[in-house]
Amino acid sequence: QNHSDVSIVGNTFLTDPNAAYGYSSAILWFVSDTSAVSTLTRFTIEENTFDRFIAGRSVIQMRTEPDVSLSSKIIDIKINNNLFSSCAGVVIELKHDVATKNVGAGVQCIGNVFKNCVESPLLGGFGGAFSIHGFGHSTTTGFGLNRLADNVIENVQGAAGAFNVFYGTYIIED
């Protein structure tokens, strides 16, 4: 499946405190089938509120797993001006598998606010603001360089810390 030109804007995401914990994410795109080819292109998440969202792994999770087709890609993702308050799990996880060096292109995470976010109750130690793996700069005209900028991170717990960036090219500023 190919998904392009998707925007998620101005929503509120929260977890029902009475629900049983599960491996859920507020926003999820995940490729694990070795025969599947799937791309996610020009995907924007902005001006949303994630309040007390309890994730099994990540609040926003977009990733490919080992052995998927090298044609499966995440391209030109913008996650800007969102509020993440009292969430559990890694807040933003964007990942191309490290073993196969499947590389996506184009990530911008600008002006987000992370407050009082903690580790996942299911995966001890799995928490933090950003965990990003495997992105080169976009080749799309006008997209710009990979930037993690002007984000406010206060009282965030977990192994990923504020920024857990693996191979790829990123500008982290302010």
mmCIF file of C-alpha atoms in Angstrom:
data_model
loop_
_atom_site.group_PDB
_atom_site.id
_atom_site.type_symbol
_atom_site.label_atom_id
_atom_site.label_comp_id
_atom_site.label_asym_id
_atom_site.label_seq_id
_atom_site.Cartn_x
_atom_site.Cartn_y
_atom_site.Cartn_z
ATOM 1 C CA GLN A 1 0.000 0.000 0.000
ATOM 2 C CA ASN A 2 1.144 3.498 -0.770
ATOM 3 C CA HIS A 3 -0.035 6.506 1.199
ATOM 4 C CA SER A 4 0.718 10.073 0.170
ATOM 5 C CA ASP A 5 -0.387 13.632 0.878
ATOM 6 C CA VAL A 6 -1.900 12.832 4.268
ATOM 7 C CA SER A 7 -2.389 15.516 6.941
ATOM 8 C CA ILE A 8 -3.508 15.023 10.534
ATOM 9 C CA VAL A 9 -4.210 18.490 11.899
ATOM 10 C CA GLY A 10 -5.931 19.933 14.975
ATOM 11 C CA ASN A 11 -6.977 16.759 16.801
ATOM 12 C CA THR A 12 -6.816 15.612 20.418
ATOM 13 C CA PHE A 13 -5.561 12.104 21.214
ATOM 14 C CA LEU A 14 -5.939 10.591 24.671
ATOM 15 C CA THR A 15 -6.178 7.171 26.245
ATOM 16 C CA ASP A 16 -9.188 6.000 28.210
ATOM 17 C CA PRO A 17 -7.760 5.572 31.741
ATOM 18 C CA ASN A 18 -10.072 2.572 32.275
ATOM 19 C CA ALA A 19 -8.863 0.676 29.191
ATOM 20 C CA ALA A 20 -6.419 -2.202 29.459
ATOM 21 C CA TYR A 21 -2.924 -1.398 28.189
ATOM 22 C CA GLY A 22 -2.182 -2.626 24.695
ATOM 23 C CA TYR A 23 0.419 -2.184 22.013
ATOM 24 C CA SER A 24 -1.307 0.829 20.575
ATOM 25 C CA SER A 25 -0.097 4.059 19.048
ATOM 26 C CA ALA A 26 -2.046 7.225 18.393
ATOM 27 C CA ILE A 27 -0.677 7.234 14.831
ATOM 28 C CA LEU A 28 0.833 4.046 13.379
ATOM 29 C CA TRP A 29 2.397 3.026 10.047
ATOM 30 C CA PHE A 30 4.327 -0.217 10.269
ATOM 31 C CA VAL A 31 5.747 -2.528 7.574
ATOM 32 C CA SER A 32 6.786 -6.020 8.673
ATOM 33 C CA ASP A 33 5.725 -8.295 5.789
ATOM 34 C CA THR A 34 8.775 -9.333 3.732
ATOM 35 C CA SER A 35 6.736 -9.480 0.524
ATOM 36 C CA ALA A 36 4.972 -6.138 1.028
ATOM 37 C CA VAL A 37 6.025 -2.892 -0.589
ATOM 38 C CA SER A 38 4.605 0.146 1.109
ATOM 39 C CA THR A 39 5.512 3.817 1.022
ATOM 40 C CA LEU A 40 4.500 6.746 3.175
ATOM 41 C CA THR A 41 5.102 10.047 1.377
ATOM 42 C CA ARG A 42 4.347 13.663 2.308
ATOM 43 C CA PHE A 43 2.766 12.886 5.683
ATOM 44 C CA THR A 44 2.088 15.836 8.008
ATOM 45 C CA ILE A 45 1.130 15.781 11.696
ATOM 46 C CA GLU A 46 0.651 19.284 13.081
ATOM 47 C CA GLU A 47 -1.151 21.322 15.721
ATOM 48 C CA ASN A 48 -2.467 18.249 17.539
ATOM 49 C CA THR A 49 -2.664 17.566 21.271
ATOM 50 C CA PHE A 50 -1.626 14.197 22.684
ATOM 51 C CA ASP A 51 -2.777 14.239 26.298
ATOM 52 C CA ARG A 52 -2.136 11.299 28.660
ATOM 53 C CA PHE A 53 -1.758 8.972 25.667
ATOM 54 C CA ILE A 54 -0.392 5.632 26.912
ATOM 55 C CA ALA A 55 1.387 3.691 24.164
ATOM 56 C CA GLY A 56 2.749 0.181 24.322
ATOM 57 C CA ARG A 57 5.780 1.332 22.336
ATOM 58 C CA SER A 58 5.451 4.779 20.723
ATOM 59 C CA VAL A 59 2.810 7.489 20.593
ATOM 60 C CA ILE A 60 3.634 8.212 16.938
ATOM 61 C CA GLN A 61 5.198 5.147 15.326
ATOM 62 C CA MET A 62 6.293 4.925 11.687
ATOM 63 C CA ARG A 63 8.770 2.143 10.962
ATOM 64 C CA THR A 64 9.967 -0.679 8.749
ATOM 65 C CA GLU A 65 11.180 -3.952 10.192
ATOM 66 C CA PRO A 66 14.145 -6.165 9.205
ATOM 67 C CA ASP A 67 13.852 -8.031 5.911
ATOM 68 C CA VAL A 68 11.109 -5.838 4.407
ATOM 69 C CA SER A 69 11.467 -4.785 0.794
ATOM 70 C CA LEU A 70 14.053 -2.041 0.318
ATOM 71 C CA SER A 71 11.353 -0.302 -1.732
ATOM 72 C CA SER A 72 9.321 0.302 1.436
ATOM 73 C CA LYS A 73 10.108 3.898 2.387
ATOM 74 C CA ILE A 74 9.123 6.788 4.610
ATOM 75 C CA ILE A 75 9.598 10.037 2.696
ATOM 76 C CA ASP A 76 9.010 13.705 3.610
ATOM 77 C CA ILE A 77 7.493 13.545 7.088
ATOM 78 C CA LYS A 78 6.619 16.732 8.982
ATOM 79 C CA ILE A 79 5.692 16.602 12.675
ATOM 80 C CA ASN A 80 5.336 20.224 13.747
ATOM 81 C CA ASN A 81 3.764 22.323 16.504
ATOM 82 C CA ASN A 82 2.179 19.491 18.503
ATOM 83 C CA LEU A 83 1.729 19.242 22.276
ATOM 84 C CA PHE A 84 2.596 15.952 24.012
ATOM 85 C CA SER A 85 1.587 16.055 27.671
ATOM 86 C CA SER A 86 1.880 13.224 30.212
ATOM 87 C CA CYS A 87 2.279 10.546 27.521
ATOM 88 C CA ALA A 88 3.892 7.125 28.041
ATOM 89 C CA GLY A 89 6.362 5.446 25.652
ATOM 90 C CA VAL A 90 8.733 6.952 23.103
ATOM 91 C CA VAL A 91 6.760 9.913 21.835
ATOM 92 C CA ILE A 92 7.986 10.047 18.209
ATOM 93 C CA GLU A 93 9.584 6.947 16.660
ATOM 94 C CA LEU A 94 10.550 7.110 12.978
ATOM 95 C CA LYS A 95 12.643 4.115 11.981
ATOM 96 C CA HIS A 96 14.091 2.377 8.981
ATOM 97 C CA ASP A 97 15.682 -0.942 9.896
ATOM 98 C CA VAL A 98 19.317 -0.540 10.927
ATOM 99 C CA ALA A 99 20.434 -3.998 9.765
ATOM 100 C CA THR A 100 19.405 -3.561 6.117
ATOM 101 C CA LYS A 101 20.274 0.164 5.946
ATOM 102 C CA ASN A 102 16.895 0.806 4.344
ATOM 103 C CA VAL A 103 17.018 4.589 4.262
ATOM 104 C CA GLY A 104 14.082 6.985 4.145
ATOM 105 C CA ALA A 105 14.334 10.642 3.257
ATOM 106 C CA GLY A 106 13.046 13.875 4.699
ATOM 107 C CA VAL A 107 12.162 14.465 8.365
ATOM 108 C CA GLN A 108 11.176 17.751 9.954
ATOM 109 C CA CYS A 109 10.106 17.920 13.609
ATOM 110 C CA ILE A 110 9.800 21.583 14.544
ATOM 111 C CA GLY A 111 8.152 23.451 17.414
ATOM 112 C CA ASN A 112 6.787 20.478 19.346
ATOM 113 C CA VAL A 113 6.324 20.570 23.128
ATOM 114 C CA PHE A 114 6.961 17.484 25.302
ATOM 115 C CA LYS A 115 5.992 17.721 28.989
ATOM 116 C CA ASN A 116 5.981 15.073 31.730
ATOM 117 C CA CYS A 117 6.281 12.068 29.406
ATOM 118 C CA VAL A 118 7.305 8.735 30.957
ATOM 119 C CA GLU A 119 8.377 5.202 30.021
ATOM 120 C CA SER A 120 5.927 2.721 28.514
ATOM 121 C CA PRO A 121 4.235 0.621 31.212
ATOM 122 C CA LEU A 122 4.702 -2.448 28.965
ATOM 123 C CA LEU A 123 8.320 -1.992 27.857
ATOM 124 C CA GLY A 124 10.326 -0.817 30.839
ATOM 125 C CA GLY A 125 12.821 1.893 29.923
ATOM 126 C CA PHE A 126 11.192 2.508 26.543
ATOM 127 C CA GLY A 127 10.462 6.206 26.611
ATOM 128 C CA GLY A 128 11.791 9.585 25.525
ATOM 129 C CA ALA A 129 10.965 12.359 23.079
ATOM 130 C CA PHE A 130 12.574 11.329 19.748
ATOM 131 C CA SER A 131 13.901 8.015 18.427
ATOM 132 C CA ILE A 132 14.789 8.472 14.750
ATOM 133 C CA HIS A 133 16.758 6.001 12.626
ATOM 134 C CA GLY A 134 17.818 5.933 8.999
ATOM 135 C CA PHE A 135 16.883 9.151 7.201
ATOM 136 C CA GLY A 136 18.877 10.948 4.548
ATOM 137 C CA HIS A 137 17.944 14.424 3.370
ATOM 138 C CA SER A 138 14.921 14.743 1.097
ATOM 139 C CA THR A 139 15.387 15.067 -2.633
ATOM 140 C CA THR A 140 12.006 16.795 -2.986
ATOM 141 C CA THR A 141 12.310 20.379 -4.172
ATOM 142 C CA GLY A 142 11.414 22.768 -1.364
ATOM 143 C CA PHE A 143 11.321 20.221 1.475
ATOM 144 C CA GLY A 144 14.647 21.294 2.935
ATOM 145 C CA LEU A 145 17.138 19.510 5.173
ATOM 146 C CA ASN A 146 16.257 17.092 7.976
ATOM 147 C CA ARG A 147 15.653 19.295 11.009
ATOM 148 C CA LEU A 148 14.762 18.720 14.642
ATOM 149 C CA ALA A 149 14.418 22.317 15.827
ATOM 150 C CA ASP A 150 12.742 24.600 18.340
ATOM 151 C CA ASN A 151 11.294 21.692 20.341
ATOM 152 C CA VAL A 152 10.655 22.127 24.071
ATOM 153 C CA ILE A 153 11.416 18.998 26.135
ATOM 154 C CA GLU A 154 10.633 19.109 29.863
ATOM 155 C CA ASN A 155 10.664 16.226 32.358
ATOM 156 C CA VAL A 156 10.839 13.408 29.804
ATOM 157 C CA GLN A 157 11.926 9.951 31.039
ATOM 158 C CA GLY A 158 13.217 6.878 29.233
ATOM 159 C CA ALA A 159 16.204 5.368 27.460
ATOM 160 C CA ALA A 160 15.771 7.485 24.312
ATOM 161 C CA GLY A 161 16.144 10.675 26.341
ATOM 162 C CA ALA A 162 15.520 13.863 24.386
ATOM 163 C CA PHE A 163 17.071 12.740 21.080
ATOM 164 C CA ASN A 164 18.029 9.175 20.169
ATOM 165 C CA VAL A 165 19.226 9.418 16.580
ATOM 166 C CA PHE A 166 20.847 6.516 14.740
ATOM 167 C CA TYR A 167 22.390 6.509 11.281
ATOM 168 C CA GLY A 168 21.243 9.237 8.923
ATOM 169 C CA THR A 169 21.763 12.955 8.567
ATOM 170 C CA TYR A 170 20.054 15.452 10.878
ATOM 171 C CA ILE A 171 20.345 19.054 12.001
ATOM 172 C CA ILE A 172 19.404 19.422 15.677
ATOM 173 C CA GLU A 173 19.121 23.019 16.825
ATOM 174 C CA ASP A 174 17.634 25.218 19.539
#
